[in-house]
Tab-separated table of C-alpha atoms in Angstrom:
chain	number	residue	atom	x	y	z
A	1	ALA	CA	85.760	127.940	89.356
A	2	ASP	CA	87.213	124.513	89.599
A	3	VAL	CA	85.390	123.673	92.785
A	4	VAL	CA	86.662	120.290	93.845
A	5	ALA	CA	83.486	118.257	93.733
A	6	GLU	CA	82.719	116.915	97.167
A	7	HIS	CA	83.311	113.210	97.380
A	8	ASP	CA	79.974	111.790	96.351
A	9	GLU	CA	81.335	108.229	96.133
A	10	LEU	CA	81.711	105.799	99.026
B	1	MET	CA	74.846	107.146	90.502
B	2	ASN	CA	75.463	104.638	87.718
B	3	ILE	CA	75.026	100.883	87.470
B	4	PHE	CA	78.753	100.230	87.871
B	5	ARG	CA	78.992	102.164	91.112
B	6	LEU	CA	75.808	100.575	92.447
B	7	ALA	CA	77.158	97.140	91.550
B	8	GLY	CA	80.429	98.067	93.248
B	9	ASP	CA	78.730	99.218	96.441
B	10	MET	CA	76.489	96.132	96.533
B	11	THR	CA	79.485	93.841	95.976
B	12	HIS	CA	81.343	95.634	98.741
B	13	LEU	CA	78.353	95.258	101.059
B	14	LEU	CA	78.098	91.584	100.062
B	15	SER	CA	81.740	90.974	100.989
B	16	ILE	CA	81.110	92.417	104.454
B	17	LEU	CA	77.931	90.333	104.867
B	18	VAL	CA	79.828	87.181	103.854
B	19	LEU	CA	82.515	87.941	106.430
B	20	LEU	CA	79.925	88.646	109.140
B	21	LEU	CA	78.155	85.402	108.185
B	22	LYS	CA	81.403	83.438	108.454
B	23	ILE	CA	82.276	84.888	111.857
B	24	TYR	CA	78.718	84.636	113.200
B	25	ALA	CA	77.872	81.191	111.782
B	26	THR	CA	81.161	79.464	112.536
B	27	LYS	CA	82.034	81.592	115.635
B	28	SER	CA	85.510	81.475	114.105
B	29	CYS	CA	87.781	83.969	112.378
B	30	SER	CA	90.433	81.458	111.297
B	31	GLY	CA	91.938	82.514	108.002
B	32	ILE	CA	90.889	86.135	108.548
B	33	SER	CA	93.550	88.787	109.121
B	34	ARG	CA	92.595	91.033	112.037
B	35	LYS	CA	95.164	93.534	110.810
B	36	THR	CA	93.355	93.908	107.499
B	37	GLN	CA	90.094	94.431	109.355
B	38	GLU	CA	91.711	97.083	111.541
B	39	LEU	CA	93.037	98.829	108.421
B	40	TYR	CA	89.546	98.856	106.899
B	41	ALA	CA	88.107	100.357	110.080
B	42	ILE	CA	90.732	103.137	109.829
B	43	VAL	CA	89.922	103.569	106.114
B	44	PHE	CA	86.198	104.098	106.733
B	45	VAL	CA	86.614	106.370	109.774
B	46	ALA	CA	89.183	108.520	107.927
B	47	ARG	CA	87.138	108.659	104.710
B	48	TYR	CA	83.770	109.438	106.239
B	49	LEU	CA	84.784	112.351	108.455
B	50	ASP	CA	82.206	114.303	106.453
B	51	LEU	CA	79.462	111.952	107.618
B	52	PHE	CA	77.781	114.676	109.715
B	53	THR	CA	78.794	117.710	107.657
B	54	ASP	CA	78.131	116.822	104.005
B	55	PHE	CA	74.788	115.238	103.224
B	56	ILE	CA	74.876	113.683	99.748
B	57	SER	CA	71.884	111.320	99.903
B	58	VAL	CA	70.127	108.947	102.266
B	59	TYR	CA	71.798	106.061	100.447
B	60	ASN	CA	75.263	107.625	100.853
B	61	THR	CA	74.824	108.327	104.539
B	62	PHE	CA	73.234	104.949	105.221
B	63	MET	CA	76.069	103.028	103.489
B	64	LYS	CA	78.732	105.077	105.319
B	65	VAL	CA	77.168	104.188	108.676
B	66	VAL	CA	76.935	100.511	107.648
B	67	PHE	CA	80.587	100.387	106.553
B	68	ILE	CA	81.879	102.112	109.704
B	69	ALA	CA	79.670	100.089	112.053
B	70	SER	CA	80.399	96.714	110.409
B	71	SER	CA	84.159	97.208	110.220
B	72	LEU	CA	84.315	98.277	113.885
B	73	ALA	CA	82.061	95.377	114.889
B	74	ILE	CA	84.312	92.872	113.095
B	75	VAL	CA	87.443	94.234	114.785
B	76	TRP	CA	85.645	94.218	118.145
B	77	CYS	CA	84.565	90.592	117.594
B	78	MET	CA	88.059	89.477	116.644
B	79	ARG	CA	89.571	91.177	119.680
B	80	PHE	CA	87.027	90.642	122.441
B	81	HIS	CA	84.421	88.017	121.549
B	82	PRO	CA	85.534	85.058	123.751
B	83	MET	CA	84.935	82.321	121.132
B	84	VAL	CA	85.961	84.231	117.996
B	85	ARG	CA	89.191	85.650	119.407
B	86	ARG	CA	90.391	82.126	120.287
B	87	SER	CA	90.398	81.119	116.607
B	88	TYR	CA	92.485	84.093	115.483
B	89	ASP	CA	95.673	82.986	113.637
B	90	ARG	CA	97.873	85.275	115.726
B	91	GLU	CA	101.139	83.641	114.659
B	92	LEU	CA	100.231	83.810	110.947
B	93	ASP	CA	98.913	87.376	110.944
B	94	THR	CA	102.273	89.024	111.375
B	95	PHE	CA	102.313	91.647	108.591
B	96	ARG	CA	103.626	94.935	110.045
B	97	HIS	CA	100.540	96.868	108.967
B	98	TYR	CA	101.428	100.051	110.813
B	99	PHE	CA	103.998	100.666	108.064
B	100	LEU	CA	101.089	100.750	105.621
B	101	VAL	CA	99.324	103.354	107.790
B	102	GLY	CA	102.445	105.512	108.021
B	103	ALA	CA	103.295	105.285	104.316
B	104	SER	CA	99.711	106.068	103.244
B	105	PHE	CA	99.537	109.082	105.527
B	106	ALA	CA	102.918	110.351	104.314
B	107	LEU	CA	101.785	109.986	100.704
B	108	ALA	CA	98.519	111.799	101.516
B	109	LEU	CA	100.524	114.723	102.899
B	110	ILE	CA	102.262	114.972	99.513
B	111	LEU	CA	99.497	113.941	97.088
B	112	HIS	CA	96.003	115.286	97.819
B	113	GLU	CA	93.324	117.347	96.151
B	114	LYS	CA	93.366	120.188	98.702
B	115	PHE	CA	95.577	120.774	101.704
B	116	THR	CA	92.780	120.535	104.236
B	117	VAL	CA	92.379	118.071	107.092
B	118	GLN	CA	89.371	116.435	105.464
B	119	GLU	CA	91.038	116.100	102.029
B	120	ILE	CA	94.263	114.755	103.482
B	121	PHE	CA	92.358	112.135	105.489
B	122	TRP	CA	90.303	111.329	102.398
B	123	ALA	CA	93.446	110.752	100.272
B	124	PHE	CA	94.987	108.809	103.197
B	125	SER	CA	91.939	106.517	103.279
B	126	ILE	CA	92.133	105.965	99.507
B	127	TYR	CA	95.824	104.969	99.621
B	128	LEU	CA	95.367	102.840	102.756
B	129	GLU	CA	92.439	100.977	101.248
B	130	ALA	CA	94.546	100.056	98.232
B	131	VAL	CA	97.059	98.196	100.406
B	132	ALA	CA	94.803	97.131	103.299
B	133	ILE	CA	94.325	93.656	101.819
B	134	LEU	CA	98.054	92.836	102.019
B	135	PRO	CA	98.036	91.356	105.552
B	136	GLN	CA	95.092	89.180	104.509
B	137	LEU	CA	96.768	87.936	101.313
B	138	VAL	CA	100.002	87.222	103.236
B	139	LEU	CA	98.042	85.278	105.850
B	140	LEU	CA	96.359	83.202	103.125
B	141	GLN	CA	99.696	82.474	101.442
B	142	ARG	CA	100.988	81.254	104.816
B	143	SER	CA	97.966	79.169	105.699
B	144	GLY	CA	97.697	77.776	102.165
B	145	ASN	CA	94.119	76.551	102.424
B	146	VAL	CA	91.205	78.970	101.988
B	147	ASP	CA	87.772	78.045	103.245
B	148	ASN	CA	84.849	78.859	100.950
B	149	LEU	CA	83.449	81.815	102.853
B	150	THR	CA	86.879	83.432	103.209
B	151	GLY	CA	87.517	82.897	99.494
B	152	GLN	CA	84.175	84.463	98.595
B	153	TYR	CA	84.829	87.346	100.993
B	154	ILE	CA	88.113	88.205	99.286
B	155	PHE	CA	86.692	87.671	95.825
B	156	PHE	CA	83.821	90.160	96.400
B	157	LEU	CA	86.180	92.584	98.152
B	158	GLY	CA	88.431	92.597	95.079
B	159	ALA	CA	85.561	92.717	92.596
B	160	TYR	CA	83.956	95.821	94.128
B	161	ARG	CA	86.923	98.060	93.257
B	162	ALA	CA	86.960	96.597	89.727
B	163	PHE	CA	83.351	97.798	89.338
B	164	TYR	CA	84.461	101.194	90.623
B	165	ILE	CA	87.068	101.371	87.856
B	166	LEU	CA	84.258	100.859	85.314
B	167	ASN	CA	82.313	103.568	87.170
B	168	TRP	CA	85.245	106.005	86.866
B	169	ILE	CA	85.602	105.256	83.144
B	170	TYR	CA	81.854	105.779	82.674
B	171	ARG	CA	81.872	109.057	84.611
B	172	TYR	CA	84.978	110.258	82.777
B	173	LEU	CA	83.171	109.649	79.471
B	174	THR	CA	79.833	111.155	80.531
B	175	GLU	CA	80.730	113.971	82.940
B	176	PRO	CA	82.753	116.863	81.458
B	177	HIS	CA	84.776	117.866	84.486
B	178	PHE	CA	85.107	114.477	86.135
B	179	THR	CA	88.638	113.639	87.187
B	180	ARG	CA	89.449	111.479	90.199
B	181	TRP	CA	93.099	110.645	89.587
B	182	ILE	CA	93.872	109.806	93.201
B	183	ALA	CA	90.986	107.357	93.531
B	184	CYS	CA	91.449	105.995	90.019
B	185	VAL	CA	95.165	105.189	90.157
B	186	SER	CA	94.832	103.879	93.703
B	187	GLY	CA	91.831	101.767	92.687
B	188	VAL	CA	93.758	100.194	89.805
B	189	VAL	CA	96.665	99.342	92.157
B	190	GLN	CA	94.163	97.917	94.659
B	191	THR	CA	92.500	95.688	92.068
B	192	ALA	CA	95.869	94.586	90.669
B	193	LEU	CA	96.936	93.355	94.128
B	194	TYR	CA	94.099	90.833	93.936
B	195	ALA	CA	95.160	89.647	90.480
B	196	ASP	CA	96.994	86.528	91.619
B	197	PHE	CA	94.252	85.681	94.084
B	198	PHE	CA	91.641	86.077	91.340
B	199	TYR	CA	93.738	83.793	89.118
B	200	TYR	CA	93.908	80.957	91.651
B	201	TYR	CA	90.251	81.533	92.613
B	202	PHE	CA	89.186	81.194	88.974
B	203	ILE	CA	91.337	78.078	88.450
B	204	SER	CA	89.861	76.412	91.552
B	205	TRP	CA	86.344	77.424	90.453
B	206	LYS	CA	86.943	76.039	86.918
B	207	ASN	CA	88.369	72.747	88.207
B	208	ASN	CA	85.725	72.730	90.898
B	209	SER	CA	88.546	72.064	93.316
B	210	LYS	CA	89.379	73.533	96.707
B	211	LEU	CA	91.146	76.879	96.489
B	212	LYS	CA	94.846	76.305	97.160
B	213	LEU	CA	97.362	79.130	97.107
B	214	PRO	CA	100.997	78.209	96.382
B	215	ALA	CA	102.905	78.665	99.641
């Protein structure tokens, strides 16, 4: 599933 | 985490420390655009809505708190600190920055990763950050002279997103499913806006002369 990666960048 | 992103975050932190140093040491905010600082405060609040819901790492949470707290503190200082607020270039800082807020939000409603409140505010913060420096650059063009600390502040602020572009290239090459088009395109636009400032900053650094921007 193309889970939108949570935003791990600032 | 990769070296480019760490360098970017440290450069970003450095730019904020330089600005805090300037305001605290000189008790003056001349040459600083309050509107740009207000836009950055909006950027960080809108981007870090997930501060209490998504825990990524201690570093991530710590930096988010630092960015939110410092940007709000700078705006507070420029508005309410008796000595600092007196040195604010009110008549030079006239960029209508609310247009930037409206345009960024409108774009976020159209271009986002998911149609959720958090994602729309995240995209909004990315677009707004790309243009947030405009009031500051306009103010510098108007005032012509740039004091050292202000020049360093803007230089580090521009450099941090350039490091992030290297980070995105690195992640694109090393992580199979990494795509961050919104942040990437916006980051390139953001860095490009500094291009002329970087040019004059480099010239003044090479000639060891005071940074002058053509009016």
